[in-house]
Short mmCIF file of C-alpha atoms and ligand atoms in Angstrom, two decimals:
data_model
loop_
_atom_site.label_atom_id
_atom_site.label_comp_id
_atom_site.label_asym_id
_atom_site.label_seq_id
_atom_site.Cartn_x
_atom_site.Cartn_y
_atom_site.Cartn_z
CA MET A 1267 5.03 12.55 -11.69
CA LYS A 1268 6.32 10.02 -14.22
CA SER A 1269 8.65 7.22 -13.13
CA GLU A 1270 11.59 8.60 -15.14
CA GLN A 1271 11.26 12.03 -13.54
CA LEU A 1272 11.12 10.54 -10.06
CA LYS A 1273 14.20 8.43 -10.76
CA MET A 1274 16.11 11.35 -12.25
CA GLN A 1275 15.42 13.45 -9.19
CA ASN A 1276 16.53 10.60 -6.93
CA ARG A 1277 13.35 11.15 -4.95
CA LYS A 1278 12.87 8.67 -2.14
CA ALA A 1279 9.75 6.90 -0.91
CA LEU A 1280 8.75 5.16 2.31
CA VAL A 1281 6.08 2.47 1.90
CA ILE A 1282 3.89 1.51 4.87
CA PHE A 1283 4.17 -2.22 4.47
CA SER A 1284 2.11 -5.00 6.08
CA GLY A 1285 3.00 -7.82 3.70
CA GLY A 1286 -0.58 -8.04 2.45
CA GLN A 1287 -1.84 -7.78 -1.12
CA ASP A 1288 -2.44 -4.02 -1.09
CA SER A 1289 0.79 -2.82 0.45
CA THR A 1290 2.85 -5.31 -1.60
CA THR A 1291 1.27 -3.96 -4.78
CA CYS A 1292 2.12 -0.43 -3.61
CA LEU A 1293 5.69 -1.49 -2.88
CA LEU A 1294 6.14 -3.02 -6.34
CA GLN A 1295 4.71 0.11 -7.97
CA ALA A 1296 7.07 2.27 -5.88
CA ILE A 1297 10.09 0.20 -6.96
CA ALA A 1298 9.02 0.70 -10.58
CA ASP A 1299 8.51 4.45 -10.09
CA TYR A 1300 11.42 5.43 -7.84
CA GLY A 1301 13.99 2.70 -8.41
CA ARG A 1302 14.76 -0.01 -5.85
CA GLU A 1303 17.59 1.95 -4.22
CA ASN A 1304 15.25 4.84 -3.41
CA VAL A 1305 12.52 2.82 -1.71
CA GLU A 1306 12.29 1.54 1.83
CA THR A 1307 9.52 0.04 3.94
CA ILE A 1308 8.18 0.51 7.44
CA SER A 1309 6.07 -2.14 9.20
CA PHE A 1310 4.17 -2.08 12.47
CA GLN A 1311 3.97 -4.78 15.06
CA TYR A 1312 0.99 -4.47 17.41
CA GLY A 1313 0.07 -7.97 18.46
CA GLN A 1314 -2.21 -8.48 15.49
CA ARG A 1315 -3.74 -11.92 15.04
CA HIS A 1316 -2.42 -12.15 11.55
CA ALA A 1317 1.19 -11.84 12.73
CA ILE A 1318 2.09 -14.22 9.92
CA GLU A 1319 1.69 -11.14 7.69
CA LEU A 1320 4.76 -9.64 9.30
CA GLU A 1321 6.83 -12.72 8.57
CA LYS A 1322 5.70 -12.50 4.96
CA ALA A 1323 6.51 -8.79 4.95
CA LYS A 1324 10.06 -9.51 6.07
CA TRP A 1325 10.46 -12.22 3.47
CA ILE A 1326 9.11 -10.00 0.67
CA ALA A 1327 11.25 -6.98 1.65
CA ASP A 1328 14.34 -9.23 1.66
CA ASP A 1329 13.35 -10.87 -1.60
CA LEU A 1330 12.80 -7.54 -3.35
CA GLY A 1331 15.98 -6.11 -1.83
CA VAL A 1332 14.46 -3.17 0.03
CA LYS A 1333 15.14 -2.07 3.60
CA GLN A 1334 12.47 -2.84 6.20
CA THR A 1335 12.12 -1.16 9.58
CA VAL A 1336 9.73 -2.73 12.09
CA ILE A 1337 8.21 -0.44 14.72
CA ASP A 1338 6.63 -1.75 17.89
CA THR A 1339 3.16 -0.24 18.32
CA SER A 1340 1.81 -2.79 20.77
CA VAL A 1341 0.58 0.15 22.85
CA ILE A 1342 -2.51 -0.15 20.60
CA LYS A 1343 -3.54 -3.17 22.68
CA GLN A 1344 -3.64 -1.04 25.81
CA THR A 1345 -5.97 1.51 24.32
CA THR A 1346 -8.40 -0.38 22.08
CA ASN A 1347 -10.11 -3.73 22.11
CA ASN A 1348 -11.08 -5.30 18.82
CA ALA A 1349 -11.17 -8.57 16.94
CA LEU A 1350 -7.81 -8.04 15.20
CA VAL A 1351 -5.86 -8.25 18.44
CA ASP A 1352 -8.28 -10.20 20.63
CA ASP A 1353 -8.37 -13.92 19.85
CA SER A 1354 -11.58 -14.47 21.79
CA GLN A 1355 -13.64 -12.28 19.46
CA GLU A 1356 -15.19 -13.60 16.32
CA ILE A 1357 -14.41 -11.54 13.23
CA LYS A 1358 -17.51 -9.92 11.76
CA SER A 1359 -18.17 -7.82 8.67
CA ALA A 1360 -19.76 -4.41 8.93
CA GLN A 1361 -23.23 -4.60 10.41
CA GLU A 1362 -25.70 -1.96 9.38
CA GLY A 1363 -24.46 1.48 10.45
CA ASN A 1364 -21.44 0.01 12.25
CA TYR A 1365 -17.79 -0.59 11.45
CA PRO A 1366 -16.53 -4.13 11.16
CA ASN A 1367 -15.17 -5.26 14.52
CA THR A 1368 -11.72 -5.49 12.95
CA PHE A 1369 -11.48 -1.69 12.95
CA VAL A 1370 -8.64 -0.49 15.18
CA ASP A 1371 -9.26 3.04 16.45
CA GLY A 1372 -6.51 5.42 15.41
CA ARG A 1373 -4.38 2.83 13.65
CA ASN A 1374 -3.70 4.56 10.34
CA MET A 1375 -3.30 7.91 12.08
CA LEU A 1376 -0.64 6.45 14.37
CA PHE A 1377 1.09 4.60 11.52
CA LEU A 1378 1.23 7.72 9.36
CA LEU A 1379 2.57 9.85 12.20
CA LEU A 1380 5.32 7.36 13.04
CA ALA A 1381 6.11 6.87 9.35
CA GLY A 1382 6.34 10.66 9.05
CA CYS A 1383 8.78 10.97 11.95
CA TYR A 1384 10.93 8.22 10.45
CA ALA A 1385 10.70 9.70 6.94
CA LYS A 1386 11.76 13.17 8.07
CA GLN A 1387 14.71 11.68 9.94
CA HIS A 1388 15.80 10.02 6.69
CA SER A 1389 15.03 12.97 4.38
CA ILE A 1390 12.14 11.17 2.70
CA LYS A 1391 9.10 13.19 1.64
CA ASP A 1392 6.91 10.67 -0.16
CA ILE A 1393 4.99 8.28 2.08
CA ILE A 1394 2.98 5.58 0.33
CA ILE A 1395 0.06 3.82 1.99
CA GLY A 1396 -2.25 1.23 0.40
CA VAL A 1397 -5.54 2.45 1.82
CA CYS A 1398 -8.58 2.27 -0.38
CA GLU A 1399 -11.93 4.00 -0.25
CA THR A 1400 -13.72 1.72 -2.70
CA ASP A 1401 -13.53 -1.50 -0.75
CA PHE A 1402 -12.83 0.15 2.55
CA SER A 1403 -15.48 -1.77 4.50
CA GLY A 1404 -16.41 1.39 6.35
CA TYR A 1405 -13.02 2.11 7.94
CA PRO A 1406 -13.05 5.89 8.46
CA ASP A 1407 -9.25 6.20 8.40
CA CYS A 1408 -9.04 4.73 4.89
CA ARG A 1409 -10.93 7.64 3.37
CA ASP A 1410 -9.25 10.19 1.13
CA ILE A 1411 -10.53 13.07 3.25
CA PHE A 1412 -8.76 11.68 6.32
CA ILE A 1413 -5.48 11.12 4.45
CA LYS A 1414 -5.52 14.69 3.09
CA SER A 1415 -6.27 16.10 6.51
CA MET A 1416 -3.51 14.01 8.10
CA ASN A 1417 -1.07 15.18 5.42
CA VAL A 1418 -1.78 18.80 6.32
CA SER A 1419 -1.54 18.10 10.07
CA MET A 1420 1.77 16.28 9.69
CA ASN A 1421 3.23 19.07 7.57
CA LEU A 1422 2.29 21.55 10.30
CA ALA A 1423 3.29 19.40 13.27
CA LEU A 1424 6.67 18.35 11.90
CA ASP A 1425 7.32 21.48 9.82
CA TYR A 1426 8.16 19.37 6.77
CA THR A 1427 6.57 18.92 3.33
CA PHE A 1428 5.20 15.40 3.26
CA ASN A 1429 3.48 13.99 0.23
CA ILE A 1430 1.21 11.12 1.26
CA ILE A 1431 0.44 8.98 -1.77
CA THR A 1432 -2.45 6.50 -1.96
CA PRO A 1433 -2.16 4.60 -5.27
CA LEU A 1434 -5.12 2.33 -4.49
CA MET A 1435 -7.55 4.92 -3.14
CA TYR A 1436 -10.18 4.60 -5.88
CA LEU A 1437 -9.42 1.11 -7.18
CA THR A 1438 -11.60 -1.95 -6.70
CA LYS A 1439 -9.89 -5.15 -5.56
CA ALA A 1440 -10.10 -6.41 -9.15
CA GLN A 1441 -8.24 -3.30 -10.33
CA THR A 1442 -5.58 -3.81 -7.66
CA TRP A 1443 -5.04 -7.31 -9.08
CA GLU A 1444 -4.84 -5.76 -12.55
CA MET A 1445 -2.17 -3.35 -11.30
CA ALA A 1446 -0.14 -6.27 -9.94
CA ASP A 1447 -0.53 -8.08 -13.26
CA LYS A 1448 0.68 -5.06 -15.25
CA LEU A 1449 3.74 -4.87 -13.02
CA GLY A 1450 4.34 -8.54 -13.84
CA TYR A 1451 3.71 -9.71 -10.29
CA LEU A 1452 0.24 -11.27 -10.26
CA ASP A 1453 1.44 -14.75 -9.34
CA TYR A 1454 4.05 -13.38 -6.96
CA ILE A 1455 1.33 -11.62 -4.98
CA ARG A 1456 -1.01 -14.60 -5.12
CA LEU A 1457 1.70 -16.81 -3.78
CA HIS A 1458 3.56 -14.69 -1.26
CA THR A 1459 1.19 -12.16 0.23
CA HIS A 1460 -1.01 -12.71 3.12
CA THR A 1461 -4.33 -11.02 3.79
CA CYS A 1462 -6.37 -13.37 6.02
CA TYR A 1463 -7.68 -11.88 9.28
CA TYR A 1464 -7.29 -15.24 10.99
CA GLY A 1465 -3.70 -15.57 9.87
CA VAL A 1466 -4.33 -18.83 8.01
CA GLU A 1467 -1.52 -19.50 5.55
CA GLY A 1468 -2.94 -19.44 2.03
CA GLY A 1469 -6.14 -17.88 3.43
CA CYS A 1470 -9.06 -19.31 5.42
CA GLY A 1471 -11.43 -18.54 2.53
CA LYS A 1472 -14.13 -17.39 4.94
CA CYS A 1473 -13.19 -14.12 6.67
CA PRO A 1474 -14.18 -10.76 5.10
CA SER A 1475 -10.58 -10.14 4.05
CA CYS A 1476 -10.17 -13.49 2.24
CA ASP A 1477 -13.59 -13.01 0.70
CA LEU A 1478 -12.75 -9.58 -0.73
CA ARG A 1479 -9.40 -10.79 -2.05
CA GLU A 1480 -10.83 -13.88 -3.75
CA LYS A 1481 -13.83 -12.09 -5.26
CA GLY A 1482 -11.58 -9.38 -6.67
CA LEU A 1483 -9.20 -11.92 -8.14
CA ASN A 1484 -11.99 -13.93 -9.76
CA GLN A 1485 -13.51 -10.77 -11.14
CA TYR A 1486 -10.21 -9.72 -12.66
CA LEU A 1487 -9.38 -13.17 -14.05
CA THR A 1488 -12.84 -13.52 -15.62
CA HIS A 1489 -12.65 -10.02 -17.07
CA SER A 1490 -9.16 -10.44 -18.52
CA SER A 1491 -10.01 -14.04 -19.52
CA LYS A 1492 -6.73 -15.43 -18.18
ZN1 ZN B 138 -9.28 -15.46 6.02
#
């Protein structure tokens, strides 16, 4: 649907928002499509190492003038063990045939379900999540097939017509930077978003997340000769 149509219908959207590059780009796109007054964000706190992301998320939501709701999902720590919540583990990229050890079992499924419950309560049908299949590093719950299946399950379980939207699903990181640039927010995202797995302000420059972000940015900047 075009932005004007969405605005005219006063359709509302809930953005799953971590304060990182991807979800911030989704949030900015949603504000452009739906109008600021029709967009709100939901963030999840689960004892992640990169908790600094959440501080950034709060700052960005305030700065952009959209409502943010933070949900405590620290129960994740009781059920899974992985490098994102366990400081003693070294963060590794995907080894052959394996997921990266930053994969949190069930995370996106839980986030979508909770976002759905919240959305229904607030008469919101469109849920936006910045998952991406292209650079997904092997995370099974970032795949389109999972999102579609979850959409159907949520519609059945909550008896409500959700529309889960994934604007970044088939974009490369370079194309996500291009999207931010077209929205007029390239520097904003460079400066204010946080994507490092180690939670280093400005990025550690070494972890898989920093690596992906930097490579994508360089690719885009070279391509667009900025
Ligand atoms: Zn890093």
